[in-house]
Amino acid sequence: MSNNEIKRSICMWCHNHCRVAVHLEDGRLVKVTEDEAHPHAQSYRPVVRSCQRAINAPDWFYHPDRLTYPLKRAGERGQNKWDKIPWEQALDEIASRLNDIKDRYGPEAITSSAGTSRTHDEYRTRFFNLLGSPNVVGQGTICFGSTNMVSSIVLGWPANHTGTRPGVTQGILVIGGNPPMGENRLWFNMLACINKGAKLIVIDPRRSETAERADIWLQLRPGTDAALLMGMINVIIQEELFDAEFVAKWCHGFEQLKVRAAEYSLDKVSSITWVPADKIREAARLYASCKPATTFSMMGIEHIHNSMEALHARFILPALTGNVDVKGGDIMRPAHTGVVSIYDIEMNEAVTREQNLKMLGSSRFPLMTWPGYEAIVANQKRVYGRPIGRATCCLAHGPTAYRAILNGKEPYPVKAMITLSSNPLVTQANTKLVYKALKALDFYVVMDFWKTPCAELADYVLPAASWLERPELWQFEDTAGFVDVGEAAFPAVVEGKYNRSTDFDFWRGLAVRMGQEKHWPWKTLEESYDYRLAPIGHTLKSFIKEKNGYDAPHTTEKKYETVGFATNTGKVELYSTVLEKMGFDPLPHFDEPMESPVRTPELAKEYPLILITGGRFMPMYHSEHRQIDSLRRQHPDPVIQLNPATAAKLGIADGDWAWIETPRGRVRQKCRLFDGIDPRVVHAQHGWWLPELPGEEPWLHGVWESNINVCTDDDPDHCNQSGGGWALRALLCKVYKVKSY
Ligand SMILES: Nc1nc2c(c(=O)[nH]1)N[C@H]1C(S)=C(S)[C@@H](COP(=O)(O)OP(=O)(O)OC[C@H]3O[C@@H](n4cnc5c(=O)[nH]c(N)nc54)[C@H](O)[C@@H]3O)O[C@H]1N2
Ligand SMILES: Nc1nc2c(c(=O)[nH]1)N[C@H]1C(S)=C(S)[C@@H](COP(=O)(O)OP(=O)(O)OC[C@H]3O[C@@H](n4cnc5c(=O)[nH]c(N)nc54)[C@H](O)[C@@H]3O)O[C@H]1N2
Ligand code: SF4
Ligand SMILES: [Mo]
């Protein structure tokens, strides 16, 4: 008789964060399904059961390449020579090196690179706050951070894709998002709305899986979202399709917006965006007439140089049409106020303002660094009792930080980095510069599941426990009103086989060695979760047993009627007082992409095609899963999409390998002809390294082969003016066939 057991966990392999049942047979992982007892089990079922990562979970979990013990560099950096060492030694030595750097250069010389919502990042922030370094850099600057920040300054709270409700929602506007590939739990929900009659409008330069289902698809020129949305706003104002009562009572700056929007005539917008004027008008009318409607904006709008302005227009749309904080529209879901807040776990009050203002990029890109966060915290405290977590929208500016590391002195020396839950050599723009910066560090530590290209450049590489080996308390950085809890399915340590640690153990391990012990009273991640659940009378275990590990307070609509909006004026700020105070344009405007046939026609002669990158695809997640054979077989090679007419001109056939080249460098990917992309645009995948290639230099596991970030641009002069986001989409490139491969 085999011994069967089910553990109830949260899968952290992607943003769906599914509540799952992990099935064990005689202690071995056999399969992952939805957690039947979870109140939302129904919504997880199709997602988990169709998820190739979940289906092949044993291949991931038992993969022989997973890191097992801490490694210390034995040769030169990049020689791939290592000694296995015990955790105690690793933590002692790392803490001692960090203390030394702190003493010599100040705490701000220590940085960390973060990834995207996959770990308990609040403890990273706590460690850095107590250390006194404001310099955590991360993908948040271009991954929902901008969205959270702009939504916070306009509406007072993050309100992006919060509202799809089958039977209630009548309209869905998707801007630069493709949820069937990236966020399919939400997609199933959208489909349920569509099946009940909701209309779908999609703004995307590609005929994505989402665009295929649209009632109206606006195929815009990459990087021109702000113009398109201002055109729609103009129609809504001119044709008086807006909610006059809501606007009069609850919006600040309507008259100014009206004047600005009038600058975006449909003829002008059409020539900027390539979208026919009639279609823009039709989309604006449809959006404004479906009540309630919800808006879902994703990386298509964040990964452009004009991102903050486009997002500003995007958050004005629901306000004008009265879709803010209504059921089935863009409802605001304040944080769960019962459990300890992320903000408090982060210990944001521990750092002086003076130290926070040293955050790299603060002076040039204030909106997404400390000054921006400061501008929203007090309002959110006033209205909702607690602000969103700092890590969601306030990070040091990556490109500025990598440059500071490289030059050694400007604006001050930056000497150490801890890369944890991120892989910047593959996912950060401008790989060559990131590579030089990582090599220039005095001290570099990587904590991951695998020996990534970054790990190959580190002094210490530490084996992380995955979600299967740790408990999870998931609050979505307090932006979405629920608390979800899962248990560890397996131990992180198996005598004689491996000794992994949770990221919490790592931060705490450093903290106690660096004088922070009194602020880390909990010895384990589970103890700290018990502390966070204590105010609602639970421990992690009792919460799972008695509440099925989930709680979300009832969210009422139109909360503003009693508390107002969490902005400086207490209203929706169509005209932003925060931007105004910072010296930026308080209203949205279109700014031509930094590289484009219009702004840089000379460059366009050599690089005639517009490059967009990073469209999501299954079963990969960013730079992950390339070493899992069962997954890799489904998508063995990196793919570039080209219009057949473009391919014909370039002498490229379907399946050929082609070079993609920009002024930064070139990489090769396999061509797929696709008539859903404009002949002037090409789309390249991101996240490609080849774990099967050697780890030592020059290979670094194939980081120079097909990794499109070799070609992307992170020049601070080209970043978004207020937010600092770098453009991963709307660049210029040329494409030509690889002669022999
Ligand atoms: N060109 C281009 N570049 C892009 C994008 C694009 O569209 N185009 N998209 C950008 C976006 S939106 C994002 S969010 C970033 C993603 O950037 P990253 O977050 O850097 O991407 P991942 O590949 O997910 O890297 C995560 C790394 O952390 C490890 N890891 C995962 N979970 C954990 C954990 O719990 N603990 C620890 N210690 N390690 C863990 C993984 O094994 C992996 O090596 O990429 C960005 N880069
Ligand atoms: N399978 C898988 N799922 C993922 C991820 C993954 O790596 N793999 N990553 C996760 C993460 S961190 C994120 S942030 C999300 C991202 O999720 P999404 O943003 O939904 O995913 P993308 O496919 O990157 O981008 C959406 C669309 O933007 C379009 N686009 C490109 N340029 C422009 C433009 O200039 N304007 C407009 N309007 N659209 C444009 C692309 O054609 C694409 O169809 O996905 C998450 N889910
Ligand atoms: S990888 Fe699959 S099971 Fe895990 S969270 Fe994502 S969709 Fe859910
Ligand atoms: Mo992301």
PDB file of N, CA and C in Angstrom, residues 382-428:
ATOM      1  N   ARG A 382      -4.078  57.840   5.168  1.00  0.00           N
ATOM      2  CA  ARG A 382      -5.243  58.618   5.588  1.00  0.00           C
ATOM      3  C   ARG A 382      -6.545  57.937   5.186  1.00  0.00           C
ATOM      4  N   VAL A 383      -6.606  57.472   3.955  1.00  0.00           N
ATOM      5  CA  VAL A 383      -7.872  56.951   3.446  1.00  0.00           C
ATOM      6  C   VAL A 383      -8.059  55.452   3.713  1.00  0.00           C
ATOM      7  N   TYR A 384      -6.989  54.678   3.539  1.00  0.00           N
ATOM      8  CA  TYR A 384      -7.144  53.225   3.654  1.00  0.00           C
ATOM      9  C   TYR A 384      -6.469  52.638   4.894  1.00  0.00           C
ATOM     10  N   GLY A 385      -5.851  53.490   5.693  1.00  0.00           N
ATOM     11  CA  GLY A 385      -5.220  52.999   6.920  1.00  0.00           C
ATOM     12  C   GLY A 385      -3.821  52.466   6.711  1.00  0.00           C
ATOM     13  N   ARG A 386      -3.504  52.054   5.500  1.00  0.00           N
ATOM     14  CA  ARG A 386      -2.170  51.523   5.238  1.00  0.00           C
ATOM     15  C   ARG A 386      -1.804  51.739   3.766  1.00  0.00           C
ATOM     16  N   PRO A 387      -0.550  52.029   3.520  1.00  0.00           N
ATOM     17  CA  PRO A 387      -0.125  52.210   2.123  1.00  0.00           C
ATOM     18  C   PRO A 387       0.240  50.877   1.474  1.00  0.00           C
ATOM     19  N   ILE A 388       0.376  50.865   0.160  1.00  0.00           N
ATOM     20  CA  ILE A 388       0.854  49.667  -0.528  1.00  0.00           C
ATOM     21  C   ILE A 388       2.337  49.485  -0.191  1.00  0.00           C
ATOM     22  N   GLY A 389       2.808  48.251  -0.354  1.00  0.00           N
ATOM     23  CA  GLY A 389       4.200  47.967  -0.031  1.00  0.00           C
ATOM     24  C   GLY A 389       5.161  48.773  -0.887  1.00  0.00           C
ATOM     25  N   ARG A 390       6.289  49.088  -0.276  1.00  0.00           N
ATOM     26  CA  ARG A 390       7.290  49.891  -0.978  1.00  0.00           C
ATOM     27  C   ARG A 390       7.831  49.158  -2.213  1.00  0.00           C
ATOM     28  N   ALA A 391       8.016  47.857  -2.059  1.00  0.00           N
ATOM     29  CA  ALA A 391       8.639  47.113  -3.160  1.00  0.00           C
ATOM     30  C   ALA A 391       7.777  47.109  -4.422  1.00  0.00           C
ATOM     31  N   THR A 392       6.505  47.474  -4.314  1.00  0.00           N
ATOM     32  CA  THR A 392       5.631  47.461  -5.490  1.00  0.00           C
ATOM     33  C   THR A 392       5.881  48.611  -6.441  1.00  0.00           C
ATOM     34  N   CYS A 393       6.461  49.693  -5.954  1.00  0.00           N
ATOM     35  CA  CYS A 393       6.503  50.859  -6.843  1.00  0.00           C
ATOM     36  C   CYS A 393       7.638  51.812  -6.526  1.00  0.00           C
ATOM     37  N   CYS A 394       8.545  51.417  -5.657  1.00  0.00           N
ATOM     38  CA  CYS A 394       9.622  52.330  -5.267  1.00  0.00           C
ATOM     39  C   CYS A 394      10.922  51.548  -5.228  1.00  0.00           C
ATOM     40  N   LEU A 395      11.728  51.718  -6.243  1.00  0.00           N
ATOM     41  CA  LEU A 395      12.981  50.979  -6.352  1.00  0.00           C
ATOM     42  C   LEU A 395      14.069  51.915  -6.849  1.00  0.00           C
ATOM     43  N   ALA A 396      15.311  51.593  -6.506  1.00  0.00           N
ATOM     44  CA  ALA A 396      16.411  52.343  -7.106  1.00  0.00           C
ATOM     45  C   ALA A 396      16.381  52.081  -8.611  1.00  0.00           C
ATOM     46  N   HIS A 397      16.901  53.027  -9.362  1.00  0.00           N
ATOM     47  CA  HIS A 397      16.812  52.942 -10.816  1.00  0.00           C
ATOM     48  C   HIS A 397      17.928  52.037 -11.362  1.00  0.00           C
ATOM     49  N   GLY A 398      17.530  50.908 -11.945  1.00  0.00           N
ATOM     50  CA  GLY A 398      18.500  49.910 -12.390  1.00  0.00           C
ATOM     51  C   GLY A 398      19.615  50.460 -13.268  1.00  0.00           C
ATOM     52  N   PRO A 399      19.276  51.090 -14.392  1.00  0.00           N
ATOM     53  CA  PRO A 399      20.340  51.565 -15.274  1.00  0.00           C
ATOM     54  C   PRO A 399      21.296  52.536 -14.577  1.00  0.00           C
ATOM     55  N   THR A 400      20.782  53.345 -13.665  1.00  0.00           N
ATOM     56  CA  THR A 400      21.653  54.258 -12.913  1.00  0.00           C
ATOM     57  C   THR A 400      22.556  53.457 -11.981  1.00  0.00           C
ATOM     58  N   ALA A 401      21.993  52.431 -11.358  1.00  0.00           N
ATOM     59  CA  ALA A 401      22.772  51.623 -10.424  1.00  0.00           C
ATOM     60  C   ALA A 401      23.890  50.867 -11.151  1.00  0.00           C
ATOM     61  N   TYR A 402      23.567  50.244 -12.296  1.00  0.00           N
ATOM     62  CA  TYR A 402      24.614  49.491 -13.008  1.00  0.00           C
ATOM     63  C   TYR A 402      25.723  50.428 -13.481  1.00  0.00           C
ATOM     64  N   ARG A 403      25.341  51.649 -13.829  1.00  0.00           N
ATOM     65  CA  ARG A 403      26.371  52.624 -14.227  1.00  0.00           C
ATOM     66  C   ARG A 403      27.219  53.060 -13.038  1.00  0.00           C
ATOM     67  N   ALA A 404      26.582  53.212 -11.879  1.00  0.00           N
ATOM     68  CA  ALA A 404      27.339  53.602 -10.682  1.00  0.00           C
ATOM     69  C   ALA A 404      28.338  52.504 -10.318  1.00  0.00           C
ATOM     70  N   ILE A 405      27.911  51.256 -10.462  1.00  0.00           N
ATOM     71  CA  ILE A 405      28.827  50.140 -10.171  1.00  0.00           C
ATOM     72  C   ILE A 405      30.023  50.217 -11.118  1.00  0.00           C
ATOM     73  N   LEU A 406      29.719  50.472 -12.387  1.00  0.00           N
ATOM     74  CA  LEU A 406      30.761  50.465 -13.407  1.00  0.00           C
ATOM     75  C   LEU A 406      31.763  51.593 -13.250  1.00  0.00           C
ATOM     76  N   ASN A 407      31.234  52.804 -13.013  1.00  0.00           N
ATOM     77  CA  ASN A 407      32.195  53.921 -12.980  1.00  0.00           C
ATOM     78  C   ASN A 407      32.873  54.062 -11.617  1.00  0.00           C
ATOM     79  N   GLY A 408      32.322  53.396 -10.599  1.00  0.00           N
ATOM     80  CA  GLY A 408      33.015  53.334  -9.308  1.00  0.00           C
ATOM     81  C   GLY A 408      32.858  54.544  -8.415  1.00  0.00           C
ATOM     82  N   LYS A 409      32.301  55.647  -8.922  1.00  0.00           N
ATOM     83  CA  LYS A 409      32.235  56.823  -8.050  1.00  0.00           C
ATOM     84  C   LYS A 409      31.000  57.696  -8.203  1.00  0.00           C
ATOM     85  N   GLU A 410      30.326  57.660  -9.340  1.00  0.00           N
ATOM     86  CA  GLU A 410      29.209  58.581  -9.594  1.00  0.00           C
ATOM     87  C   GLU A 410      27.865  57.901  -9.411  1.00  0.00           C
ATOM     88  N   PRO A 411      26.938  58.368  -8.613  1.00  0.00           N
ATOM     89  CA  PRO A 411      27.080  59.499  -7.699  1.00  0.00           C
ATOM     90  C   PRO A 411      27.858  59.141  -6.434  1.00  0.00           C
ATOM     91  N   TYR A 412      28.038  57.848  -6.189  1.00  0.00           N
ATOM     92  CA  TYR A 412      28.890  57.389  -5.084  1.00  0.00           C
ATOM     93  C   TYR A 412      29.236  55.927  -5.377  1.00  0.00           C
ATOM     94  N   PRO A 413      30.237  55.389  -4.697  1.00  0.00           N
ATOM     95  CA  PRO A 413      30.638  54.011  -5.014  1.00  0.00           C
ATOM     96  C   PRO A 413      29.554  53.000  -4.659  1.00  0.00           C
ATOM     97  N   VAL A 414      29.331  52.041  -5.556  1.00  0.00           N
ATOM     98  CA  VAL A 414      28.413  50.926  -5.299  1.00  0.00           C
ATOM     99  C   VAL A 414      29.224  49.654  -5.512  1.00  0.00           C
ATOM    100  N   LYS A 415      29.347  48.861  -4.483  1.00  0.00           N
ATOM    101  CA  LYS A 415      30.372  47.819  -4.491  1.00  0.00           C
ATOM    102  C   LYS A 415      29.868  46.388  -4.397  1.00  0.00           C
ATOM    103  N   ALA A 416      28.669  46.211  -3.840  1.00  0.00           N
ATOM    104  CA  ALA A 416      28.199  44.836  -3.641  1.00  0.00           C
ATOM    105  C   ALA A 416      26.780  44.692  -4.142  1.00  0.00           C
ATOM    106  N   MET A 417      26.467  43.496  -4.627  1.00  0.00           N
ATOM    107  CA  MET A 417      25.091  43.225  -5.040  1.00  0.00           C
ATOM    108  C   MET A 417      24.696  41.817  -4.627  1.00  0.00           C
ATOM    109  N   ILE A 418      23.437  41.719  -4.198  1.00  0.00           N
ATOM    110  CA  ILE A 418      22.856  40.393  -3.942  1.00  0.00           C
ATOM    111  C   ILE A 418      21.722  40.205  -4.946  1.00  0.00           C
ATOM    112  N   THR A 419      21.892  39.262  -5.836  1.00  0.00           N
ATOM    113  CA  THR A 419      20.844  38.945  -6.803  1.00  0.00           C
ATOM    114  C   THR A 419      20.038  37.795  -6.236  1.00  0.00           C
ATOM    115  N   LEU A 420      18.784  38.057  -5.952  1.00  0.00           N
ATOM    116  CA  LEU A 420      17.943  37.007  -5.366  1.00  0.00           C
ATOM    117  C   LEU A 420      16.598  37.036  -6.060  1.00  0.00           C
ATOM    118  N   SER A 421      16.228  35.905  -6.652  1.00  0.00           N
ATOM    119  CA  SER A 421      14.979  35.809  -7.401  1.00  0.00           C
ATOM    120  C   SER A 421      14.980  36.745  -8.607  1.00  0.00           C
ATOM    121  N   SER A 422      16.112  36.860  -9.239  1.00  0.00           N
ATOM    122  CA  SER A 422      16.169  37.616 -10.493  1.00  0.00           C
ATOM    123  C   SER A 422      17.365  37.139 -11.304  1.00  0.00           C
ATOM    124  N   ASN A 423      17.362  37.490 -12.558  1.00  0.00           N
ATOM    125  CA  ASN A 423      18.406  37.005 -13.454  1.00  0.00           C
ATOM    126  C   ASN A 423      18.770  38.129 -14.420  1.00  0.00           C
ATOM    127  N   PRO A 424      19.335  39.231 -13.875  1.00  0.00           N
ATOM    128  CA  PRO A 424      19.464  40.445 -14.683  1.00  0.00           C
ATOM    129  C   PRO A 424      20.297  40.301 -15.953  1.00  0.00           C
ATOM    130  N   LEU A 425      21.206  39.348 -16.016  1.00  0.00           N
ATOM    131  CA  LEU A 425      21.972  39.199 -17.258  1.00  0.00           C
ATOM    132  C   LEU A 425      21.062  38.803 -18.416  1.00  0.00           C
ATOM    133  N   VAL A 426      19.906  38.263 -18.105  1.00  0.00           N
ATOM    134  CA  VAL A 426      18.982  37.862 -19.159  1.00  0.00           C
ATOM    135  C   VAL A 426      17.766  38.786 -19.222  1.00  0.00           C
ATOM    136  N   THR A 427      17.342  39.294 -18.072  1.00  0.00           N
ATOM    137  CA  THR A 427      16.070  40.014 -18.066  1.00  0.00           C
ATOM    138  C   THR A 427      16.201  41.531 -18.009  1.00  0.00           C
ATOM    139  N   GLN A 428      17.374  42.031 -17.655  1.00  0.00           N
ATOM    140  CA  GLN A 428      17.563  43.481 -17.613  1.00  0.00           C
ATOM    141  C   GLN A 428      18.005  43.960 -18.995  1.00  0.00           C
TER     142      GLN A 428
END
